[in-house]
Amino acid sequence: MRIKYIILFFIILFSCCNLEYIYKENIYPQNLDNLILDEMPDFGLKGKLKGKIIKTRFPNHRIAIYIYKNGWFNKPYWYPSTTDINPDGSFECDITTDSGDEYATKIAIFVIAKDYKPPLLDGEKELPEKIFKASYYYKIFQRGVLDFSGYKWIISSSKIPIGPGPNYFSSHPSDIFIDEKGRLHLKIVKRNEKWFCSAVILSQNLGYGTYIFYLSSRFDLFDKNTVVGLFTWDNNAPEFNYREIDIEFSKWGNDNFSNSQFVMQPSIYPKNIFRFNIFLDNDKTTHFFKWTAKSILFQSLYGHKIKPENNKDIIAKWVYKGKDVPPTGGERAMINFWLVDGKPPSDEKEYEVIIEKFEFIPE
């Protein structure tokens, strides 16, 4: 009996001595709910990163921050290379202490033990594995440019109302981001008494071919004032109606309108628009247009597929062969989530659309 109690004593003692390790293992890997970002300088502007850590023993932990500008660098400096966590869990760090820091495209935040010395980086292309292993949890944010589905997408943001809408467009990492599954999230949110929308623009021209958008959202349940846009756009081609080819989901502020449409601009001509309704029982749909020199085939499908297994998979299909098919040029694929006439959602709720992936098949 005495031996059993001695063994039990050492088990308890060992457990207490390794409490920090056990705690770490319980919340590692990445626990996104524990790290909240309040402020991040806009791409191209200097400023401080501000946030809050929850569910952490503040006296025992610090923050290690890295930025990526053609390589990874510690922030605020090499010395100091860490940031303290305040008693209320808040933290702030100047991430623009060197020339060009304002153009960093990635920001990594790690919660680490107070006595851990994070690796000092000077332009390395990858974050070392040991910082991930040493962290209790972490977040990596993309800024200015997002890596999505093998392409680079530029975040379109504005602090003054611009089209479409007009609306304010956000660059806040909580409003527009890539999740751990590689999916793109776009939100319509209210912040500081203003409604913000979100948009991304593909960084390259693709030309003729099939533009495929896989969605994972019940957009059929969105408010009548919201618009999901999947389209091409060339700001320098008014003579070709800006090479705008649209798939859009919206009731355009009217409860009696259909909630979806295929459009070949200009949409003032009835023959250039095909409206239909989508009613879903899950969040997976696929939408594409195949652009050739003489025609554009539009199609929406249930599920994540581009070839229907039977006619029941097809939500809608339309072929446009009119005179407004544009030639290729400087167009870019775009995805946006915005408000009709800049009006807030009629139910005053915030909304989020998730794009599972984007795919392009050249003609």
PDB file of N, CA and C in Angstrom, residues 20 24 53 56-66 81-83 85 109-119 130-138:
ATOM      1  N   GLU A  20       3.192  23.089 -17.720  1.00  0.00           N
ATOM      2  CA  GLU A  20       3.297  23.982 -18.865  1.00  0.00           C
ATOM      3  C   GLU A  20       3.274  23.184 -20.171  1.00  0.00           C
ATOM      4  N   LYS A  24       0.408  23.375 -23.112  1.00  0.00           N
ATOM      5  CA  LYS A  24       0.769  23.665 -24.489  1.00  0.00           C
ATOM      6  C   LYS A  24       0.201  22.630 -25.447  1.00  0.00           C
ATOM      7  N   ILE A  53      -4.869  38.607 -26.660  1.00  0.00           N
ATOM      8  CA  ILE A  53      -4.734  37.179 -26.447  1.00  0.00           C
ATOM      9  C   ILE A  53      -5.688  36.769 -25.333  1.00  0.00           C
ATOM     10  N   THR A  56      -4.834  32.605 -21.972  1.00  0.00           N
ATOM     11  CA  THR A  56      -3.386  32.453 -21.824  1.00  0.00           C
ATOM     12  C   THR A  56      -2.951  33.034 -20.481  1.00  0.00           C
ATOM     13  N   ARG A  57      -1.955  32.410 -19.868  1.00  0.00           N
ATOM     14  CA  ARG A  57      -1.403  32.934 -18.617  1.00  0.00           C
ATOM     15  C   ARG A  57      -0.414  34.047 -18.960  1.00  0.00           C
ATOM     16  N   PHE A  58      -0.893  35.287 -18.930  1.00  0.00           N
ATOM     17  CA  PHE A  58      -0.143  36.425 -19.442  1.00  0.00           C
ATOM     18  C   PHE A  58       1.252  36.596 -18.839  1.00  0.00           C
ATOM     19  N   PRO A  59       1.441  36.423 -17.524  1.00  0.00           N
ATOM     20  CA  PRO A  59       2.786  36.632 -16.984  1.00  0.00           C
ATOM     21  C   PRO A  59       3.806  35.637 -17.522  1.00  0.00           C
ATOM     22  N   ASN A  60       3.321  34.523 -18.059  1.00  0.00           N
ATOM     23  CA  ASN A  60       4.225  33.466 -18.504  1.00  0.00           C
ATOM     24  C   ASN A  60       4.471  33.445 -20.008  1.00  0.00           C
ATOM     25  N   HIS A  61       3.878  34.396 -20.718  1.00  0.00           N
ATOM     26  CA  HIS A  61       3.961  34.340 -22.169  1.00  0.00           C
ATOM     27  C   HIS A  61       4.292  35.699 -22.778  1.00  0.00           C
ATOM     28  N   ARG A  62       4.797  35.639 -23.993  1.00  0.00           N
ATOM     29  CA  ARG A  62       5.067  36.835 -24.777  1.00  0.00           C
ATOM     30  C   ARG A  62       4.624  36.569 -26.216  1.00  0.00           C
ATOM     31  N   ILE A  63       4.797  37.581 -27.049  1.00  0.00           N
ATOM     32  CA  ILE A  63       4.452  37.484 -28.465  1.00  0.00           C
ATOM     33  C   ILE A  63       5.726  37.607 -29.295  1.00  0.00           C
ATOM     34  N   ALA A  64       5.870  36.740 -30.285  1.00  0.00           N
ATOM     35  CA  ALA A  64       6.921  36.892 -31.299  1.00  0.00           C
ATOM     36  C   ALA A  64       6.227  37.212 -32.618  1.00  0.00           C
ATOM     37  N   ILE A  65       6.654  38.289 -33.262  1.00  0.00           N
ATOM     38  CA  ILE A  65       6.017  38.741 -34.501  1.00  0.00           C
ATOM     39  C   ILE A  65       7.051  38.788 -35.617  1.00  0.00           C
ATOM     40  N   TYR A  66       6.647  38.292 -36.784  1.00  0.00           N
ATOM     41  CA  TYR A  66       7.486  38.337 -37.977  1.00  0.00           C
ATOM     42  C   TYR A  66       6.676  38.941 -39.128  1.00  0.00           C
ATOM     43  N   SER A  81      13.106  41.383 -29.763  1.00  0.00           N
ATOM     44  CA  SER A  81      12.469  40.583 -30.808  1.00  0.00           C
ATOM     45  C   SER A  81      11.123  40.030 -30.352  1.00  0.00           C
ATOM     46  N   THR A  82      10.679  40.442 -29.161  1.00  0.00           N
ATOM     47  CA  THR A  82       9.392  39.971 -28.648  1.00  0.00           C
ATOM     48  C   THR A  82       8.570  41.154 -28.146  1.00  0.00           C
ATOM     49  N   THR A  83       7.288  40.898 -27.924  1.00  0.00           N
ATOM     50  CA  THR A  83       6.352  41.914 -27.447  1.00  0.00           C
ATOM     51  C   THR A  83       5.643  41.385 -26.207  1.00  0.00           C
ATOM     52  N   ILE A  85       2.735  40.931 -23.332  1.00  0.00           N
ATOM     53  CA  ILE A  85       1.275  40.869 -23.261  1.00  0.00           C
ATOM     54  C   ILE A  85       0.852  41.610 -21.990  1.00  0.00           C
ATOM     55  N   ILE A 109       2.132  35.890 -36.092  1.00  0.00           N
ATOM     56  CA  ILE A 109       2.106  36.175 -34.652  1.00  0.00           C
ATOM     57  C   ILE A 109       2.136  34.846 -33.902  1.00  0.00           C
ATOM     58  N   PHE A 110       3.103  34.696 -33.003  1.00  0.00           N
ATOM     59  CA  PHE A 110       3.256  33.475 -32.221  1.00  0.00           C
ATOM     60  C   PHE A 110       3.176  33.801 -30.732  1.00  0.00           C
ATOM     61  N   VAL A 111       2.414  33.009 -29.984  1.00  0.00           N
ATOM     62  CA  VAL A 111       2.395  33.104 -28.521  1.00  0.00           C
ATOM     63  C   VAL A 111       3.405  32.091 -27.999  1.00  0.00           C
ATOM     64  N   ILE A 112       4.400  32.595 -27.260  1.00  0.00           N
ATOM     65  CA  ILE A 112       5.501  31.740 -26.825  1.00  0.00           C
ATOM     66  C   ILE A 112       5.720  31.896 -25.312  1.00  0.00           C
ATOM     67  N   ALA A 113       6.467  30.970 -24.731  1.00  0.00           N
ATOM     68  CA  ALA A 113       6.839  31.077 -23.320  1.00  0.00           C
ATOM     69  C   ALA A 113       7.749  32.288 -23.126  1.00  0.00           C
ATOM     70  N   LYS A 114       7.646  32.916 -21.966  1.00  0.00           N
ATOM     71  CA  LYS A 114       8.379  34.155 -21.711  1.00  0.00           C
ATOM     72  C   LYS A 114       9.884  33.962 -21.791  1.00  0.00           C
ATOM     73  N   ASP A 115      10.367  32.770 -21.430  1.00  0.00           N
ATOM     74  CA  ASP A 115      11.811  32.543 -21.437  1.00  0.00           C
ATOM     75  C   ASP A 115      12.315  31.960 -22.756  1.00  0.00           C
ATOM     76  N   TYR A 116      11.422  31.805 -23.740  1.00  0.00           N
ATOM     77  CA  TYR A 116      11.841  31.259 -25.032  1.00  0.00           C
ATOM     78  C   TYR A 116      12.406  32.376 -25.910  1.00  0.00           C
ATOM     79  N   LYS A 117      13.539  32.123 -26.533  1.00  0.00           N
ATOM     80  CA  LYS A 117      14.149  33.102 -27.430  1.00  0.00           C
ATOM     81  C   LYS A 117      13.824  32.737 -28.868  1.00  0.00           C
ATOM     82  N   PRO A 118      12.958  33.523 -29.517  1.00  0.00           N
ATOM     83  CA  PRO A 118      12.557  33.186 -30.890  1.00  0.00           C
ATOM     84  C   PRO A 118      13.724  33.330 -31.855  1.00  0.00           C
ATOM     85  N   PRO A 119      13.738  32.549 -32.917  1.00  0.00           N
ATOM     86  CA  PRO A 119      14.836  32.645 -33.891  1.00  0.00           C
ATOM     87  C   PRO A 119      14.870  34.025 -34.538  1.00  0.00           C
ATOM     88  N   LYS A 130      10.971  25.276 -35.791  1.00  0.00           N
ATOM     89  CA  LYS A 130      11.074  25.318 -34.334  1.00  0.00           C
ATOM     90  C   LYS A 130      10.200  26.388 -33.702  1.00  0.00           C
ATOM     91  N   ILE A 131       9.886  27.475 -34.429  1.00  0.00           N
ATOM     92  CA  ILE A 131       9.011  28.493 -33.850  1.00  0.00           C
ATOM     93  C   ILE A 131       7.575  27.980 -33.765  1.00  0.00           C
ATOM     94  N   PHE A 132       7.184  27.151 -34.720  1.00  0.00           N
ATOM     95  CA  PHE A 132       5.852  26.545 -34.661  1.00  0.00           C
ATOM     96  C   PHE A 132       5.765  25.558 -33.492  1.00  0.00           C
ATOM     97  N   LYS A 133       6.820  24.765 -33.331  1.00  0.00           N
ATOM     98  CA  LYS A 133       6.829  23.774 -32.251  1.00  0.00           C
ATOM     99  C   LYS A 133       6.868  24.438 -30.884  1.00  0.00           C
ATOM    100  N   ALA A 134       7.509  25.588 -30.799  1.00  0.00           N
ATOM    101  CA  ALA A 134       7.645  26.275 -29.518  1.00  0.00           C
ATOM    102  C   ALA A 134       6.429  27.124 -29.167  1.00  0.00           C
ATOM    103  N   SER A 135       5.571  27.396 -30.144  1.00  0.00           N
ATOM    104  CA  SER A 135       4.441  28.299 -29.894  1.00  0.00           C
ATOM    105  C   SER A 135       3.257  27.554 -29.288  1.00  0.00           C
ATOM    106  N   TYR A 136       2.501  28.295 -28.499  1.00  0.00           N
ATOM    107  CA  TYR A 136       1.280  27.739 -27.911  1.00  0.00           C
ATOM    108  C   TYR A 136       0.132  27.844 -28.904  1.00  0.00           C
ATOM    109  N   TYR A 137       0.108  28.908 -29.646  1.00  0.00           N
ATOM    110  CA  TYR A 137      -0.744  29.035 -30.821  1.00  0.00           C
ATOM    111  C   TYR A 137      -0.258  30.225 -31.630  1.00  0.00           C
ATOM    112  N   TYR A 138      -0.763  30.340 -32.831  1.00  0.00           N
ATOM    113  CA  TYR A 138      -0.233  31.339 -33.756  1.00  0.00           C
ATOM    114  C   TYR A 138      -1.281  31.683 -34.810  1.00  0.00           C
TER     115      TYR A 138
END
